[in-house]
Amino acid sequence: MYTHGFIAYDCGGPQINVTAFNSMEVDECEIPIPVENEHIRRIKLLQKAETYPIHFQTCFISVNYLITRCSTFEDAQMVDGGYTSEIIELGNARCQEIHQRRVYTTTIGSIITDLKINQTMLISHNNGGKLDKEGNCEGSSFTNSRGIWNKVIVKQNTPYTYQKA
C-alpha cells in the first residue's frame, strides 16, 4: 500500500502549521527489524522460612470382633459379618490421660495399666453375651459401626500399642 501524499498538523505551537508534500519524491524507508530482548529476572530472597518440628499426639484403637451365636452343640456358629474390625479415635482428654498416666480405661470399664512406650499388649475379653466354663451360653445384643446383632457372643481382641514421637 502506497501513500502519494498526506497532511501533517503541528498542534504543539500557538499557530497552525499545515504542511503538504509528495511522498513520491521521498526515498523508500527501511523498517527496522525489532530486536528481541531477553530479560533475565533476578530475585533476592529477603526472608528465610524457618522450619521446626511440631510434636503432636493422637490416639487410635484398632478393635477386632469375633461375633458368634450360641449353638446346641459345642461349636460356635459364625454370624453374617461375624469377623469385623473398626478403628476408634479417642478424644483429646482420653488421649492426654493415656500419655500422662499410661493408663487406658476401655469402653466396658476394664483398666489397662503400665502401658510402655513402643510396646504392644493384646487384650481379649467378651464384649457381649455370657459364656462360662461349663458351656452355658447366653447371647446379647451388640452394636458397632459395622452393624447390629442380636443373641450373639462377642469376643473382642484389641492390640494396644503406645507410641510416643
JSON list of C-alpha atoms in Angstrom, two decimals:
[
{"chain": "A", "resi": 1, "resn": "MET", "atom": "CA", "xyz": [0.00, 0.00, 0.00]},
{"chain": "A", "resi": 2, "resn": "TYR", "atom": "CA", "xyz": [1.44, 3.32, -1.08]},
{"chain": "A", "resi": 3, "resn": "THR", "atom": "CA", "xyz": [0.61, 6.81, 0.01]},
{"chain": "A", "resi": 4, "resn": "HIS", "atom": "CA", "xyz": [1.02, 9.61, -2.51]},
{"chain": "A", "resi": 5, "resn": "GLY", "atom": "CA", "xyz": [0.52, 12.40, -0.08]},
{"chain": "A", "resi": 6, "resn": "PHE", "atom": "CA", "xyz": [-0.56, 13.15, 3.41]},
{"chain": "A", "resi": 7, "resn": "ILE", "atom": "CA", "xyz": [-1.19, 16.18, 5.53]},
{"chain": "A", "resi": 8, "resn": "ALA", "atom": "CA", "xyz": [0.51, 16.70, 8.87]},
{"chain": "A", "resi": 9, "resn": "TYR", "atom": "CA", "xyz": [-0.59, 19.10, 11.55]},
{"chain": "A", "resi": 10, "resn": "ASP", "atom": "CA", "xyz": [1.72, 20.63, 14.13]},
{"chain": "A", "resi": 11, "resn": "CYS", "atom": "CA", "xyz": [-0.50, 21.27, 17.13]},
{"chain": "A", "resi": 12, "resn": "GLY", "atom": "CA", "xyz": [2.33, 22.00, 19.52]},
{"chain": "A", "resi": 13, "resn": "GLY", "atom": "CA", "xyz": [2.56, 25.71, 18.90]},
{"chain": "A", "resi": 14, "resn": "PRO", "atom": "CA", "xyz": [0.23, 28.69, 19.15]},
{"chain": "A", "resi": 15, "resn": "GLN", "atom": "CA", "xyz": [-0.21, 28.91, 15.35]},
{"chain": "A", "resi": 16, "resn": "ILE", "atom": "CA", "xyz": [-1.48, 26.33, 12.92]},
{"chain": "A", "resi": 17, "resn": "ASN", "atom": "CA", "xyz": [1.30, 24.95, 10.73]},
{"chain": "A", "resi": 18, "resn": "VAL", "atom": "CA", "xyz": [-0.12, 23.00, 7.79]},
{"chain": "A", "resi": 19, "resn": "THR", "atom": "CA", "xyz": [2.37, 21.25, 5.51]},
{"chain": "A", "resi": 20, "resn": "ALA", "atom": "CA", "xyz": [1.82, 19.06, 2.48]},
{"chain": "A", "resi": 21, "resn": "PHE", "atom": "CA", "xyz": [4.40, 17.10, 0.50]},
{"chain": "A", "resi": 22, "resn": "ASN", "atom": "CA", "xyz": [4.53, 14.50, -2.21]},
{"chain": "A", "resi": 23, "resn": "SER", "atom": "CA", "xyz": [5.60, 11.10, -0.90]},
{"chain": "A", "resi": 24, "resn": "MET", "atom": "CA", "xyz": [6.64, 10.02, -4.41]},
{"chain": "A", "resi": 25, "resn": "GLU", "atom": "CA", "xyz": [9.69, 12.20, -4.05]},
{"chain": "A", "resi": 26, "resn": "VAL", "atom": "CA", "xyz": [10.72, 10.62, -0.72]},
{"chain": "A", "resi": 27, "resn": "ASP", "atom": "CA", "xyz": [13.08, 7.68, -0.72]},
{"chain": "A", "resi": 28, "resn": "GLU", "atom": "CA", "xyz": [11.71, 4.36, 0.46]},
{"chain": "A", "resi": 29, "resn": "CYS", "atom": "CA", "xyz": [12.14, 3.75, 4.18]},
{"chain": "A", "resi": 30, "resn": "GLU", "atom": "CA", "xyz": [13.51, 0.55, 5.53]},
{"chain": "A", "resi": 31, "resn": "ILE", "atom": "CA", "xyz": [11.56, -0.58, 8.55]},
{"chain": "A", "resi": 32, "resn": "PRO", "atom": "CA", "xyz": [14.00, -1.75, 11.18]},
{"chain": "A", "resi": 33, "resn": "ILE", "atom": "CA", "xyz": [13.55, -5.32, 12.42]},
{"chain": "A", "resi": 34, "resn": "PRO", "atom": "CA", "xyz": [12.77, -5.19, 16.11]},
{"chain": "A", "resi": 35, "resn": "VAL", "atom": "CA", "xyz": [15.47, -6.64, 18.31]},
{"chain": "A", "resi": 36, "resn": "GLU", "atom": "CA", "xyz": [14.22, -9.24, 20.73]},
{"chain": "A", "resi": 37, "resn": "ASN", "atom": "CA", "xyz": [15.48, -8.53, 24.18]},
{"chain": "A", "resi": 38, "resn": "GLU", "atom": "CA", "xyz": [15.82, -11.35, 26.64]},
{"chain": "A", "resi": 39, "resn": "HIS", "atom": "CA", "xyz": [15.12, -10.23, 30.16]},
{"chain": "A", "resi": 40, "resn": "ILE", "atom": "CA", "xyz": [16.72, -12.29, 32.88]},
{"chain": "A", "resi": 41, "resn": "ARG", "atom": "CA", "xyz": [14.82, -11.82, 36.06]},
{"chain": "A", "resi": 42, "resn": "ARG", "atom": "CA", "xyz": [16.81, -11.88, 39.23]},
{"chain": "A", "resi": 43, "resn": "ILE", "atom": "CA", "xyz": [15.27, -12.20, 42.63]},
{"chain": "A", "resi": 44, "resn": "LYS", "atom": "CA", "xyz": [16.71, -11.86, 46.06]},
{"chain": "A", "resi": 45, "resn": "LEU", "atom": "CA", "xyz": [15.46, -13.89, 48.99]},
{"chain": "A", "resi": 46, "resn": "LEU", "atom": "CA", "xyz": [14.61, -11.43, 51.72]},
{"chain": "A", "resi": 47, "resn": "GLN", "atom": "CA", "xyz": [13.29, -13.82, 54.35]},
{"chain": "A", "resi": 48, "resn": "LYS", "atom": "CA", "xyz": [14.23, -17.39, 55.11]},
{"chain": "A", "resi": 49, "resn": "ALA", "atom": "CA", "xyz": [11.40, -19.71, 56.14]},
{"chain": "A", "resi": 50, "resn": "GLU", "atom": "CA", "xyz": [12.12, -21.29, 59.48]},
{"chain": "A", "resi": 51, "resn": "THR", "atom": "CA", "xyz": [11.16, -24.91, 59.96]},
{"chain": "A", "resi": 52, "resn": "TYR", "atom": "CA", "xyz": [10.99, -26.76, 63.21]},
{"chain": "A", "resi": 53, "resn": "PRO", "atom": "CA", "xyz": [9.33, -29.97, 64.36]},
{"chain": "A", "resi": 54, "resn": "ILE", "atom": "CA", "xyz": [5.91, -29.81, 65.95]},
{"chain": "A", "resi": 55, "resn": "HIS", "atom": "CA", "xyz": [5.12, -32.56, 68.42]},
{"chain": "A", "resi": 56, "resn": "PHE", "atom": "CA", "xyz": [1.57, -33.81, 68.45]},
{"chain": "A", "resi": 57, "resn": "GLN", "atom": "CA", "xyz": [-0.27, -36.72, 69.92]},
{"chain": "A", "resi": 58, "resn": "THR", "atom": "CA", "xyz": [-3.10, -38.75, 68.57]},
{"chain": "A", "resi": 59, "resn": "CYS", "atom": "CA", "xyz": [-4.82, -41.83, 69.87]},
{"chain": "A", "resi": 60, "resn": "PHE", "atom": "CA", "xyz": [-6.50, -44.54, 67.83]},
{"chain": "A", "resi": 61, "resn": "ILE", "atom": "CA", "xyz": [-7.51, -48.00, 68.93]},
{"chain": "A", "resi": 62, "resn": "SER", "atom": "CA", "xyz": [-7.91, -50.85, 66.47]},
{"chain": "A", "resi": 63, "resn": "VAL", "atom": "CA", "xyz": [-10.51, -53.37, 67.65]},
{"chain": "A", "resi": 64, "resn": "ASN", "atom": "CA", "xyz": [-11.19, -56.82, 66.15]},
{"chain": "A", "resi": 65, "resn": "TYR", "atom": "CA", "xyz": [-14.50, -58.54, 66.90]},
{"chain": "A", "resi": 66, "resn": "LEU", "atom": "CA", "xyz": [-15.41, -62.21, 66.54]},
{"chain": "A", "resi": 67, "resn": "ILE", "atom": "CA", "xyz": [-19.21, -62.47, 66.65]},
{"chain": "A", "resi": 68, "resn": "THR", "atom": "CA", "xyz": [-20.83, -65.90, 67.05]},
{"chain": "A", "resi": 69, "resn": "ARG", "atom": "CA", "xyz": [-24.16, -67.42, 68.12]},
{"chain": "A", "resi": 70, "resn": "CYS", "atom": "CA", "xyz": [-24.76, -69.91, 70.88]},
{"chain": "A", "resi": 71, "resn": "SER", "atom": "CA", "xyz": [-25.12, -73.41, 69.48]},
{"chain": "A", "resi": 72, "resn": "THR", "atom": "CA", "xyz": [-26.79, -76.54, 70.83]},
{"chain": "A", "resi": 73, "resn": "PHE", "atom": "CA", "xyz": [-23.60, -78.40, 70.09]},
{"chain": "A", "resi": 74, "resn": "GLU", "atom": "CA", "xyz": [-20.21, -77.40, 71.41]},
{"chain": "A", "resi": 75, "resn": "ASP", "atom": "CA", "xyz": [-19.21, -75.48, 68.31]},
{"chain": "A", "resi": 76, "resn": "ALA", "atom": "CA", "xyz": [-19.99, -71.81, 67.75]},
{"chain": "A", "resi": 77, "resn": "GLN", "atom": "CA", "xyz": [-21.87, -70.51, 64.76]},
{"chain": "A", "resi": 78, "resn": "MET", "atom": "CA", "xyz": [-20.36, -67.55, 62.97]},
{"chain": "A", "resi": 79, "resn": "VAL", "atom": "CA", "xyz": [-22.92, -64.88, 62.12]},
{"chain": "A", "resi": 80, "resn": "ASP", "atom": "CA", "xyz": [-23.02, -62.91, 58.86]},
{"chain": "A", "resi": 81, "resn": "GLY", "atom": "CA", "xyz": [-20.27, -60.26, 59.11]},
{"chain": "A", "resi": 82, "resn": "GLY", "atom": "CA", "xyz": [-19.02, -62.11, 62.19]},
{"chain": "A", "resi": 83, "resn": "TYR", "atom": "CA", "xyz": [-15.40, -61.02, 61.90]},
{"chain": "A", "resi": 84, "resn": "THR", "atom": "CA", "xyz": [-15.18, -57.27, 61.81]},
{"chain": "A", "resi": 85, "resn": "SER", "atom": "CA", "xyz": [-12.71, -54.57, 62.74]},
{"chain": "A", "resi": 86, "resn": "GLU", "atom": "CA", "xyz": [-13.00, -50.91, 63.48]},
{"chain": "A", "resi": 87, "resn": "ILE", "atom": "CA", "xyz": [-10.71, -48.06, 64.40]},
{"chain": "A", "resi": 88, "resn": "ILE", "atom": "CA", "xyz": [-11.84, -45.92, 67.29]},
{"chain": "A", "resi": 89, "resn": "GLU", "atom": "CA", "xyz": [-10.45, -42.40, 67.62]},
{"chain": "A", "resi": 90, "resn": "LEU", "atom": "CA", "xyz": [-10.17, -41.29, 71.22]},
{"chain": "A", "resi": 91, "resn": "GLY", "atom": "CA", "xyz": [-10.93, -37.74, 72.23]},
{"chain": "A", "resi": 92, "resn": "ASN", "atom": "CA", "xyz": [-8.32, -35.25, 73.34]},
{"chain": "A", "resi": 93, "resn": "ALA", "atom": "CA", "xyz": [-8.92, -35.72, 77.10]},
{"chain": "A", "resi": 94, "resn": "ARG", "atom": "CA", "xyz": [-8.62, -39.51, 76.96]},
{"chain": "A", "resi": 95, "resn": "CYS", "atom": "CA", "xyz": [-5.57, -39.24, 74.73]},
{"chain": "A", "resi": 96, "resn": "GLN", "atom": "CA", "xyz": [-3.83, -36.89, 77.17]},
{"chain": "A", "resi": 97, "resn": "GLU", "atom": "CA", "xyz": [-4.66, -39.21, 80.06]},
{"chain": "A", "resi": 98, "resn": "ILE", "atom": "CA", "xyz": [-3.04, -42.13, 78.24]},
{"chain": "A", "resi": 99, "resn": "HIS", "atom": "CA", "xyz": [0.09, -40.11, 77.50]},
{"chain": "A", "resi": 100, "resn": "GLN", "atom": "CA", "xyz": [0.38, -38.69, 81.03]},
{"chain": "A", "resi": 101, "resn": "ARG", "atom": "CA", "xyz": [-0.65, -41.66, 83.19]},
{"chain": "A", "resi": 102, "resn": "ARG", "atom": "CA", "xyz": [-0.04, -44.55, 80.75]},
{"chain": "A", "resi": 103, "resn": "VAL", "atom": "CA", "xyz": [-3.45, -45.93, 81.71]},
{"chain": "A", "resi": 104, "resn": "TYR", "atom": "CA", "xyz": [-6.40, -46.69, 79.44]},
{"chain": "A", "resi": 105, "resn": "THR", "atom": "CA", "xyz": [-9.97, -47.43, 80.51]},
{"chain": "A", "resi": 106, "resn": "THR", "atom": "CA", "xyz": [-11.89, -49.47, 77.93]},
{"chain": "A", "resi": 107, "resn": "THR", "atom": "CA", "xyz": [-15.48, -48.84, 76.91]},
{"chain": "A", "resi": 108, "resn": "ILE", "atom": "CA", "xyz": [-16.69, -51.69, 79.15]},
{"chain": "A", "resi": 109, "resn": "GLY", "atom": "CA", "xyz": [-14.76, -50.42, 82.18]},
{"chain": "A", "resi": 110, "resn": "SER", "atom": "CA", "xyz": [-11.60, -52.56, 82.07]},
{"chain": "A", "resi": 111, "resn": "ILE", "atom": "CA", "xyz": [-8.46, -50.69, 83.10]},
{"chain": "A", "resi": 112, "resn": "ILE", "atom": "CA", "xyz": [-5.19, -51.31, 81.30]},
{"chain": "A", "resi": 113, "resn": "THR", "atom": "CA", "xyz": [-2.23, -50.03, 83.28]},
{"chain": "A", "resi": 114, "resn": "ASP", "atom": "CA", "xyz": [1.51, -49.69, 82.83]},
{"chain": "A", "resi": 115, "resn": "LEU", "atom": "CA", "xyz": [1.45, -49.01, 79.09]},
{"chain": "A", "resi": 116, "resn": "LYS", "atom": "CA", "xyz": [5.03, -48.97, 77.87]},
{"chain": "A", "resi": 117, "resn": "ILE", "atom": "CA", "xyz": [6.37, -46.87, 75.01]},
{"chain": "A", "resi": 118, "resn": "ASN", "atom": "CA", "xyz": [6.64, -48.74, 71.67]},
{"chain": "A", "resi": 119, "resn": "GLN", "atom": "CA", "xyz": [5.24, -51.94, 73.16]},
{"chain": "A", "resi": 120, "resn": "THR", "atom": "CA", "xyz": [2.05, -53.76, 72.17]},
{"chain": "A", "resi": 121, "resn": "MET", "atom": "CA", "xyz": [-0.27, -55.55, 74.59]},
{"chain": "A", "resi": 122, "resn": "LEU", "atom": "CA", "xyz": [-3.01, -57.84, 73.22]},
{"chain": "A", "resi": 123, "resn": "ILE", "atom": "CA", "xyz": [-6.12, -57.82, 75.40]},
{"chain": "A", "resi": 124, "resn": "SER", "atom": "CA", "xyz": [-9.03, -60.22, 74.76]},
{"chain": "A", "resi": 125, "resn": "HIS", "atom": "CA", "xyz": [-12.37, -60.20, 76.53]},
{"chain": "A", "resi": 126, "resn": "ASN", "atom": "CA", "xyz": [-16.06, -60.83, 75.96]},
{"chain": "A", "resi": 127, "resn": "ASN", "atom": "CA", "xyz": [-17.84, -57.70, 74.90]},
{"chain": "A", "resi": 128, "resn": "GLY", "atom": "CA", "xyz": [-21.30, -59.19, 74.57]},
{"chain": "A", "resi": 129, "resn": "GLY", "atom": "CA", "xyz": [-23.15, -62.24, 75.84]},
{"chain": "A", "resi": 130, "resn": "LYS", "atom": "CA", "xyz": [-22.13, -64.67, 78.57]},
{"chain": "A", "resi": 131, "resn": "LEU", "atom": "CA", "xyz": [-20.12, -67.83, 78.25]},
{"chain": "A", "resi": 132, "resn": "ASP", "atom": "CA", "xyz": [-18.83, -69.89, 81.18]},
{"chain": "A", "resi": 133, "resn": "LYS", "atom": "CA", "xyz": [-16.54, -72.90, 81.64]},
{"chain": "A", "resi": 134, "resn": "GLU", "atom": "CA", "xyz": [-19.46, -75.31, 81.88]},
{"chain": "A", "resi": 135, "resn": "GLY", "atom": "CA", "xyz": [-20.59, -74.39, 78.36]},
{"chain": "A", "resi": 136, "resn": "ASN", "atom": "CA", "xyz": [-23.53, -72.26, 79.38]},
{"chain": "A", "resi": 137, "resn": "CYS", "atom": "CA", "xyz": [-24.13, -69.66, 76.72]},
{"chain": "A", "resi": 138, "resn": "GLU", "atom": "CA", "xyz": [-26.39, -66.65, 76.67]},
{"chain": "A", "resi": 139, "resn": "GLY", "atom": "CA", "xyz": [-26.35, -64.20, 73.77]},
{"chain": "A", "resi": 140, "resn": "SER", "atom": "CA", "xyz": [-26.96, -60.47, 73.93]},
{"chain": "A", "resi": 141, "resn": "SER", "atom": "CA", "xyz": [-27.36, -57.56, 71.54]},
{"chain": "A", "resi": 142, "resn": "PHE", "atom": "CA", "xyz": [-24.25, -55.92, 70.11]},
{"chain": "A", "resi": 143, "resn": "THR", "atom": "CA", "xyz": [-23.88, -52.78, 68.04]},
{"chain": "A", "resi": 144, "resn": "ASN", "atom": "CA", "xyz": [-20.83, -51.18, 66.48]},
{"chain": "A", "resi": 145, "resn": "SER", "atom": "CA", "xyz": [-20.07, -49.07, 63.40]},
{"chain": "A", "resi": 146, "resn": "ARG", "atom": "CA", "xyz": [-20.48, -52.14, 61.14]},
{"chain": "A", "resi": 147, "resn": "GLY", "atom": "CA", "xyz": [-23.93, -53.32, 62.24]},
{"chain": "A", "resi": 148, "resn": "ILE", "atom": "CA", "xyz": [-26.34, -54.62, 64.86]},
{"chain": "A", "resi": 149, "resn": "TRP", "atom": "CA", "xyz": [-26.53, -58.25, 66.02]},
{"chain": "A", "resi": 150, "resn": "ASN", "atom": "CA", "xyz": [-28.95, -59.94, 68.44]},
{"chain": "A", "resi": 151, "resn": "LYS", "atom": "CA", "xyz": [-28.41, -63.02, 70.67]},
{"chain": "A", "resi": 152, "resn": "VAL", "atom": "CA", "xyz": [-24.67, -63.17, 69.99]},
{"chain": "A", "resi": 153, "resn": "ILE", "atom": "CA", "xyz": [-21.42, -63.75, 71.84]},
{"chain": "A", "resi": 154, "resn": "VAL", "atom": "CA", "xyz": [-18.79, -61.11, 71.03]},
{"chain": "A", "resi": 155, "resn": "LYS", "atom": "CA", "xyz": [-15.10, -61.73, 71.62]},
{"chain": "A", "resi": 156, "resn": "GLN", "atom": "CA", "xyz": [-13.04, -58.58, 71.34]},
{"chain": "A", "resi": 157, "resn": "ASN", "atom": "CA", "xyz": [-9.30, -58.68, 70.59]},
{"chain": "A", "resi": 158, "resn": "THR", "atom": "CA", "xyz": [-7.54, -55.37, 70.92]},
{"chain": "A", "resi": 159, "resn": "PRO", "atom": "CA", "xyz": [-3.83, -54.78, 70.39]},
{"chain": "A", "resi": 160, "resn": "TYR", "atom": "CA", "xyz": [-2.85, -51.72, 72.44]},
{"chain": "A", "resi": 161, "resn": "THR", "atom": "CA", "xyz": [0.31, -50.07, 71.15]},
{"chain": "A", "resi": 162, "resn": "TYR", "atom": "CA", "xyz": [1.56, -46.99, 72.97]},
{"chain": "A", "resi": 163, "resn": "GLN", "atom": "CA", "xyz": [3.87, -44.92, 70.78]},
{"chain": "A", "resi": 164, "resn": "LYS", "atom": "CA", "xyz": [5.35, -41.55, 71.53]},
{"chain": "A", "resi": 165, "resn": "ALA", "atom": "CA", "xyz": [7.12, -39.40, 68.95]}
]
